[in-house]
CSV table of C-alpha atoms in Angstrom, one decimal:
chain,number,residue,atom,x,y,z
Y,1,MET,CA,0.0,0.0,0.0
Y,2,THR,CA,1.4,3.4,-1.0
Y,3,ALA,CA,2.0,5.8,1.8
Y,4,PRO,CA,0.0,9.1,1.6
Y,5,LYS,CA,1.9,11.9,0.0
Y,6,THR,CA,2.9,14.7,2.4
Y,7,LEU,CA,2.2,18.2,1.1
Y,8,HIS,CA,3.3,21.5,2.5
Y,9,GLY,CA,0.9,24.4,3.0
Y,10,LEU,CA,-0.1,27.6,4.8
Y,11,VAL,CA,-3.1,27.9,7.1
Y,12,VAL,CA,-5.3,30.7,5.7
Y,13,GLU,CA,-8.6,30.2,7.6
Y,14,THR,CA,-9.4,28.8,11.0
Y,15,PHE,CA,-12.7,27.8,12.5
Y,16,ARG,CA,-12.4,25.9,15.8
Y,17,ARG,CA,-10.5,22.8,14.8
Y,18,HIS,CA,-11.2,23.1,11.1
Y,19,TYR,CA,-8.7,24.8,8.8
Y,20,THR,CA,-8.3,25.9,5.2
Y,21,VAL,CA,-4.8,25.3,4.0
Y,22,MET,CA,-3.3,26.8,0.9
Y,23,LEU,CA,-0.9,24.3,-0.6
Y,24,ASP,CA,2.3,25.4,-2.3
Y,25,SER,CA,0.6,24.6,-5.6
Y,26,GLY,CA,-2.0,27.4,-4.8
Y,27,ASP,CA,-4.8,24.9,-4.3
Y,28,ARG,CA,-6.9,25.1,-1.1
Y,29,LEU,CA,-7.8,22.2,1.0
Y,30,ASP,CA,-10.2,21.9,3.9
Y,31,CYS,CA,-8.4,20.1,6.7
Y,32,VAL,CA,-8.9,18.8,10.2
Y,33,LEU,CA,-6.1,18.6,12.7
Y,34,LYS,CA,-4.6,15.3,13.8
Y,35,GLY,CA,-4.4,15.1,17.6
Y,36,ARG,CA,-5.7,17.6,20.1
Y,37,ASN,CA,-2.6,18.9,21.8
Y,38,THR,CA,-2.0,21.7,19.2
Y,39,THR,CA,-3.9,24.8,18.3
Y,40,LEU,CA,-3.1,26.5,14.9
Y,41,ALA,CA,-3.3,30.0,13.7
Y,42,CYS,CA,-3.4,31.7,10.4
Y,43,GLY,CA,0.1,31.9,9.1
Y,44,ASP,CA,1.2,28.6,10.4
Y,45,GLU,CA,3.1,26.4,8.0
Y,46,VAL,CA,2.0,22.8,8.1
Y,47,GLU,CA,2.3,19.4,6.5
Y,48,VAL,CA,-0.9,17.8,5.3
Y,49,GLU,CA,-2.1,14.5,3.7
Y,50,HIS,CA,-5.2,13.9,1.5
Y,51,ILE,CA,-8.1,12.0,3.1
Y,52,ARG,CA,-11.6,11.4,1.8
Y,53,GLY,CA,-13.4,14.7,1.6
Y,54,GLY,CA,-10.4,16.9,2.3
Y,55,GLY,CA,-7.1,16.7,4.2
Y,56,VAL,CA,-5.6,16.1,7.6
Y,57,ILE,CA,-2.8,18.3,9.1
Y,58,THR,CA,-0.1,15.9,10.3
Y,59,ALA,CA,2.6,18.3,11.4
Y,60,LEU,CA,3.3,21.9,12.4
Y,61,LYS,CA,6.5,23.5,11.1
Y,62,PRO,CA,8.5,25.6,13.7
Y,63,ARG,CA,7.1,29.1,14.2
Y,64,GLN,CA,9.1,32.3,14.0
Y,65,ASN,CA,6.7,33.9,16.5
Y,66,LEU,CA,3.2,33.8,17.7
Y,67,PHE,CA,1.0,36.9,18.1
Y,68,TYR,CA,-1.9,36.3,20.5
Y,69,ARG,CA,-3.8,37.6,23.5
Y,70,SER,CA,-4.6,36.0,26.8
Y,71,ASP,CA,-6.2,36.4,30.2
Y,72,ALA,CA,-5.9,34.4,33.4
Y,73,ILE,CA,-8.1,31.6,32.0
Y,74,ARG,CA,-7.5,31.2,28.3
Y,75,GLN,CA,-5.5,32.4,25.3
Y,76,LYS,CA,-6.6,33.3,21.8
Y,77,LEU,CA,-4.1,32.7,19.0
Y,78,ILE,CA,-4.2,35.4,16.3
Y,79,ALA,CA,-1.4,34.8,13.9
Y,80,ALA,CA,1.8,32.9,13.5
Y,81,ASN,CA,5.0,34.0,11.6
Y,82,ALA,CA,4.0,37.6,11.3
Y,83,THR,CA,6.6,40.3,10.6
Y,84,GLN,CA,4.4,43.3,11.3
Y,85,ILE,CA,1.2,44.4,12.9
Y,86,LEU,CA,-0.9,47.1,11.3
Y,87,GLY,CA,-3.1,49.0,13.8
Y,88,VAL,CA,-6.0,50.7,12.1
Y,89,VAL,CA,-7.5,53.8,13.6
Y,90,ALA,CA,-10.0,56.3,12.3
Y,91,PRO,CA,-11.5,59.7,13.4
Y,92,ASP,CA,-15.2,58.6,13.6
Y,93,ILE,CA,-14.6,55.9,16.3
Y,94,ALA,CA,-13.6,56.7,19.9
Y,95,LEU,CA,-10.0,55.8,20.0
Y,96,ASP,CA,-9.1,53.5,22.9
Y,97,GLU,CA,-5.5,54.4,23.5
Y,98,MET,CA,-5.0,51.8,26.3
Y,99,LEU,CA,-6.1,49.2,23.7
Y,100,LEU,CA,-3.9,50.6,21.1
Y,101,ASN,CA,-0.9,50.5,23.4
Y,102,ARG,CA,-1.6,46.9,24.2
Y,103,TRP,CA,-1.4,46.0,20.5
Y,104,ILE,CA,2.0,47.8,20.4
Y,105,VAL,CA,3.2,45.8,23.5
Y,106,ALA,CA,2.1,42.6,21.9
Y,107,ALA,CA,3.8,43.5,18.6
Y,108,GLU,CA,7.1,44.3,20.4
Y,109,ALA,CA,6.9,41.1,22.4
Y,110,ALA,CA,6.5,39.1,19.2
Y,111,ARG,CA,9.3,41.1,17.6
Y,112,CYS,CA,7.1,42.5,14.9
Y,113,ARG,CA,7.2,45.9,13.4
Y,114,PHE,CA,4.2,48.0,14.4
Y,115,VAL,CA,2.7,50.5,11.9
Y,116,LEU,CA,-0.3,52.7,12.5
Y,117,ILE,CA,-2.8,53.0,9.7
Y,118,ALA,CA,-4.8,56.3,10.0
Y,119,ASN,CA,-7.8,55.6,7.9
Y,120,LYS,CA,-10.7,57.7,6.7
Y,121,ARG,CA,-8.5,60.7,5.8
Y,122,ASP,CA,-11.5,62.3,4.1
Y,123,LEU,CA,-13.5,62.8,7.3
Y,124,SER,CA,-13.5,66.2,9.1
Y,125,GLY,CA,-12.1,65.0,12.3
Y,126,PHE,CA,-8.9,63.6,10.8
Y,127,SER,CA,-6.7,66.5,11.8
Y,128,SER,CA,-7.5,65.9,15.5
Y,129,LEU,CA,-6.7,62.2,15.0
Y,130,ARG,CA,-3.4,63.2,13.4
Y,131,GLU,CA,-2.5,65.2,16.5
Y,132,ARG,CA,-3.3,62.3,18.8
Y,133,LEU,CA,-1.0,60.0,16.9
Y,134,LYS,CA,2.0,62.3,17.1
Y,135,PRO,CA,3.3,60.8,20.4
Y,136,TYR,CA,3.4,57.4,18.7
Y,137,GLU,CA,5.4,58.8,15.8
Y,138,ALA,CA,7.8,60.3,18.3
Y,139,LEU,CA,8.3,56.8,19.7
Y,140,GLY,CA,9.3,55.6,16.2
Y,141,TYR,CA,6.0,54.0,15.1
Y,142,PRO,CA,5.2,55.0,11.5
Y,143,VAL,CA,1.8,56.5,10.8
Y,144,VAL,CA,0.4,55.9,7.3
Y,145,GLU,CA,-2.5,58.1,6.3
Y,146,THR,CA,-5.0,56.6,3.9
Y,147,CYS,CA,-8.7,56.5,2.8
Y,148,ALA,CA,-9.7,52.9,2.1
Y,149,LYS,CA,-12.8,54.0,0.1
Y,150,ASN,CA,-10.7,56.1,-2.3
Y,151,ASP,CA,-7.0,55.3,-2.4
Y,152,VAL,CA,-4.7,52.9,-0.5
Y,153,THR,CA,-1.6,53.6,-2.6
Y,154,ALA,CA,0.3,55.0,0.5
Y,155,LEU,CA,-0.1,51.7,2.3
Y,156,CYS,CA,1.1,49.4,-0.5
Y,157,PRO,CA,4.9,50.0,0.0
Y,158,TRP,CA,4.5,48.9,3.6
Y,159,LEU,CA,3.1,45.6,2.6
Y,160,GLU,CA,5.8,44.4,0.2
Y,161,GLN,CA,7.5,41.2,1.4
Y,162,GLN,CA,5.8,41.5,4.8
Y,163,GLN,CA,3.6,39.1,6.7
Y,164,SER,CA,1.1,41.5,8.3
Y,165,VAL,CA,-1.8,41.3,10.8
Y,166,LEU,CA,-4.5,43.9,10.4
Y,167,ILE,CA,-5.9,44.8,13.8
Y,168,GLY,CA,-8.4,47.4,15.0
Y,169,GLN,CA,-11.6,48.2,16.8
Y,170,SER,CA,-14.8,47.5,14.9
Y,171,GLY,CA,-15.7,50.2,12.4
Y,172,MET,CA,-12.2,51.5,11.8
Y,173,GLY,CA,-12.5,50.3,8.1
Y,174,LYS,CA,-10.4,47.1,8.1
Y,175,SER,CA,-12.8,45.3,5.9
Y,176,THR,CA,-12.9,48.2,3.4
Y,177,LEU,CA,-9.1,48.2,3.4
Y,178,ILE,CA,-9.1,44.5,2.6
Y,179,ASN,CA,-11.7,45.0,-0.2
Y,180,ALA,CA,-9.5,47.8,-1.7
Y,181,LEU,CA,-6.3,45.7,-1.6
Y,182,PHE,CA,-8.0,42.4,-2.6
Y,183,PRO,CA,-11.0,43.2,-4.9
Y,184,ASP,CA,-11.9,39.5,-5.1
Y,185,ALA,CA,-12.1,39.2,-1.3
Y,186,ARG,CA,-15.7,40.6,-1.2
Y,187,SER,CA,-15.2,41.2,2.5
Y,188,GLU,CA,-18.5,42.3,4.1
Y,189,THR,CA,-18.6,45.9,5.3
Y,190,ALA,CA,-20.9,47.8,7.6
Y,191,ALA,CA,-21.7,51.4,8.4
Y,192,VAL,CA,-20.6,52.8,11.8
Y,193,SER,CA,-23.3,53.1,14.4
Y,194,LYS,CA,-23.5,56.9,14.9
Y,195,ALA,CA,-25.6,56.5,18.0
Y,196,LEU,CA,-23.1,54.4,19.8
Y,197,GLY,CA,-20.0,55.8,18.3
Y,198,SER,CA,-18.7,52.2,17.7
Y,199,GLY,CA,-18.6,49.9,14.7
Y,200,LYS,CA,-20.4,46.8,13.8
Y,201,HIS,CA,-18.4,43.5,13.6
Y,202,THR,CA,-18.1,42.4,9.9
Y,203,THR,CA,-15.2,40.0,10.2
Y,204,THR,CA,-16.1,36.9,12.2
Y,205,SER,CA,-12.9,34.8,11.9
Y,206,ALA,CA,-9.3,35.3,11.0
Y,207,THR,CA,-8.6,35.1,7.2
Y,208,LEU,CA,-5.2,35.2,5.5
Y,209,TYR,CA,-5.0,37.0,2.1
Y,210,PRO,CA,-1.8,36.2,0.0
Y,211,LEU,CA,-0.4,39.3,-1.7
Y,212,PRO,CA,-0.7,39.1,-5.5
Y,213,LEU,CA,2.9,38.0,-5.9
Y,214,PRO,CA,4.4,34.7,-7.3
Y,215,LEU,CA,3.9,31.6,-5.2
Y,216,PRO,CA,4.7,30.2,-2.7
Y,217,SER,CA,2.7,32.9,-0.9
Y,218,SER,CA,4.3,32.1,2.5
Y,219,ARG,CA,7.5,33.7,1.1
Y,220,SER,CA,5.8,36.4,-0.9
Y,221,GLY,CA,3.9,38.2,1.8
Y,222,TRP,CA,0.3,38.1,3.1
Y,223,ILE,CA,-2.2,40.0,5.3
Y,224,ILE,CA,-4.3,38.5,8.0
Y,225,ASP,CA,-7.6,40.2,8.8
Y,226,ILE,CA,-9.0,39.5,12.2
Y,227,PRO,CA,-12.4,40.4,13.9
Y,228,GLY,CA,-12.5,43.8,15.6
Y,229,MET,CA,-11.8,43.6,19.3
Y,230,LYS,CA,-12.5,45.5,22.5
Y,231,VAL,CA,-10.1,43.7,24.8
Y,232,PHE,CA,-6.5,42.5,24.4
Y,233,GLY,CA,-5.1,40.7,27.4
Y,234,LEU,CA,-1.4,40.1,27.9
Y,235,ALA,CA,-1.4,37.7,30.8
Y,236,HIS,CA,1.2,35.5,29.1
Y,237,LEU,CA,3.9,38.1,29.4
Y,238,THR,CA,6.1,38.3,32.5
Y,239,PRO,CA,6.8,41.7,34.1
Y,240,ASP,CA,10.3,41.7,32.6
Y,241,GLU,CA,8.9,40.9,29.1
Y,242,LEU,CA,6.3,43.6,29.5
Y,243,THR,CA,8.9,46.2,30.5
Y,244,ALA,CA,11.2,45.2,27.6
Y,245,ALA,CA,8.3,45.8,25.2
Y,246,PHE,CA,8.1,49.5,26.1
Y,247,LYS,CA,10.9,51.0,23.9
Y,248,ASP,CA,10.7,54.3,25.8
Y,249,ILE,CA,10.9,52.7,29.3
Y,250,ALA,CA,13.2,49.7,28.8
Y,251,PRO,CA,16.5,51.6,28.4
Y,252,LEU,CA,15.9,53.3,31.8
Y,253,VAL,CA,15.4,50.2,33.8
Y,254,ALA,CA,19.1,49.4,34.2
Y,255,HIS,CA,19.5,52.8,36.0
Y,256,CYS,CA,16.9,52.0,38.7
Y,257,ARG,CA,18.3,51.4,42.2
Y,258,PHE,CA,16.6,48.1,42.7
Y,259,ARG,CA,16.7,45.2,40.1
Y,260,ASP,CA,13.1,44.2,40.9
Y,261,CYS,CA,11.8,47.8,40.7
Y,262,ARG,CA,8.2,48.0,39.5
Y,263,HIS,CA,8.6,51.7,38.7
Y,264,ASP,CA,5.8,52.8,41.1
Y,265,LYS,CA,6.9,54.2,44.4
Y,266,GLU,CA,10.3,52.6,44.9
Y,267,PRO,CA,13.1,55.1,45.8
Y,268,GLY,CA,15.8,55.6,43.1
Y,269,CYS,CA,13.5,54.7,40.2
Y,270,ALA,CA,14.9,56.1,37.0
Y,271,VAL,CA,11.5,55.6,35.3
Y,272,GLN,CA,9.7,57.8,37.8
Y,273,LYS,CA,12.5,60.4,37.4
Y,274,ALA,CA,12.0,60.4,33.6
Y,275,LEU,CA,8.2,60.7,34.1
Y,276,HIS,CA,8.6,63.8,36.3
Y,277,GLU,CA,11.0,65.3,33.8
Y,278,GLY,CA,8.6,64.8,30.9
Y,279,GLY,CA,10.6,62.1,29.2
Y,280,ILE,CA,7.8,59.5,29.4
Y,281,HIS,CA,4.1,59.9,28.7
Y,282,PRO,CA,2.0,59.2,31.9
Y,283,LYS,CA,-0.4,56.9,30.0
Y,284,ARG,CA,2.5,54.7,28.9
Y,285,LEU,CA,3.7,54.2,32.5
Y,286,GLU,CA,0.2,53.7,33.7
Y,287,LEU,CA,-0.3,51.0,31.1
Y,288,LEU,CA,2.9,49.2,32.1
Y,289,GLN,CA,2.0,49.3,35.8
Y,290,THR,CA,-1.5,47.9,35.0
Y,291,LEU,CA,-0.1,45.1,32.9
Y,292,ILE,CA,2.4,44.2,35.6
Y,293,ARG,CA,-0.4,44.0,38.1
Y,294,GLU,CA,-2.4,41.8,35.7
Y,295,SER,CA,0.6,39.6,35.2
Y,296,ALA,CA,1.0,39.1,39.0
């Protein structure tokens, strides 16, 4: 009896323990996962075998990184092998900066580049949004201005040869961006609820879109679109890992008097000194202290 042929592929859709895998040939195969000790994410590279009615994932290739969120009880995988996180914001949705900073921390912890996409440039409140984003530019995070309904040209150079995750609150225009970049995606869009000042969920599960470059797509770049989210826990990161993810705070830690300083009320804290001198934004230190408490 001939042994089943092992094929290589990329996970492009996930639904519980069912996955769509894009093979190196470009064909897509609906698969189940062999065993129950592994959870997969979009962006995972896997080995599969054909079975009746689809395929079975038999092995997971080593990951470069894993971008995910967690709380004290569970974790939610978002993407594997990403090289950058694209945080989408817009002027017509109340910007949750604590949430935005959590995305940045998660990106830094996964060693991904973080880029802010300031969408809906055509709206009247965009100038105010631009001012709110200046502190992030000062930290070294690029801000790319775009209008997904009209022109996404400014975003395209940031996508080349990158494996990106598109993240944002509901209503920021992620689905419209996907439709503009991938006209065949037909991603569902919805209008923002003006009464609530929040968006309606239009993406229900993570989906990977290969960039229109020669195959194999896993080496040519892709974008993962994920559902809009209101919470982003980081319980899986230790206090030291959290501190290292704050590029404005991490260099100061070595100058604190105590090695286990939590940068709150300890004497000789270099972080508190920088805060009082205006070198650190109060909200950044507030978030770090919150995350450290959550981690404990």
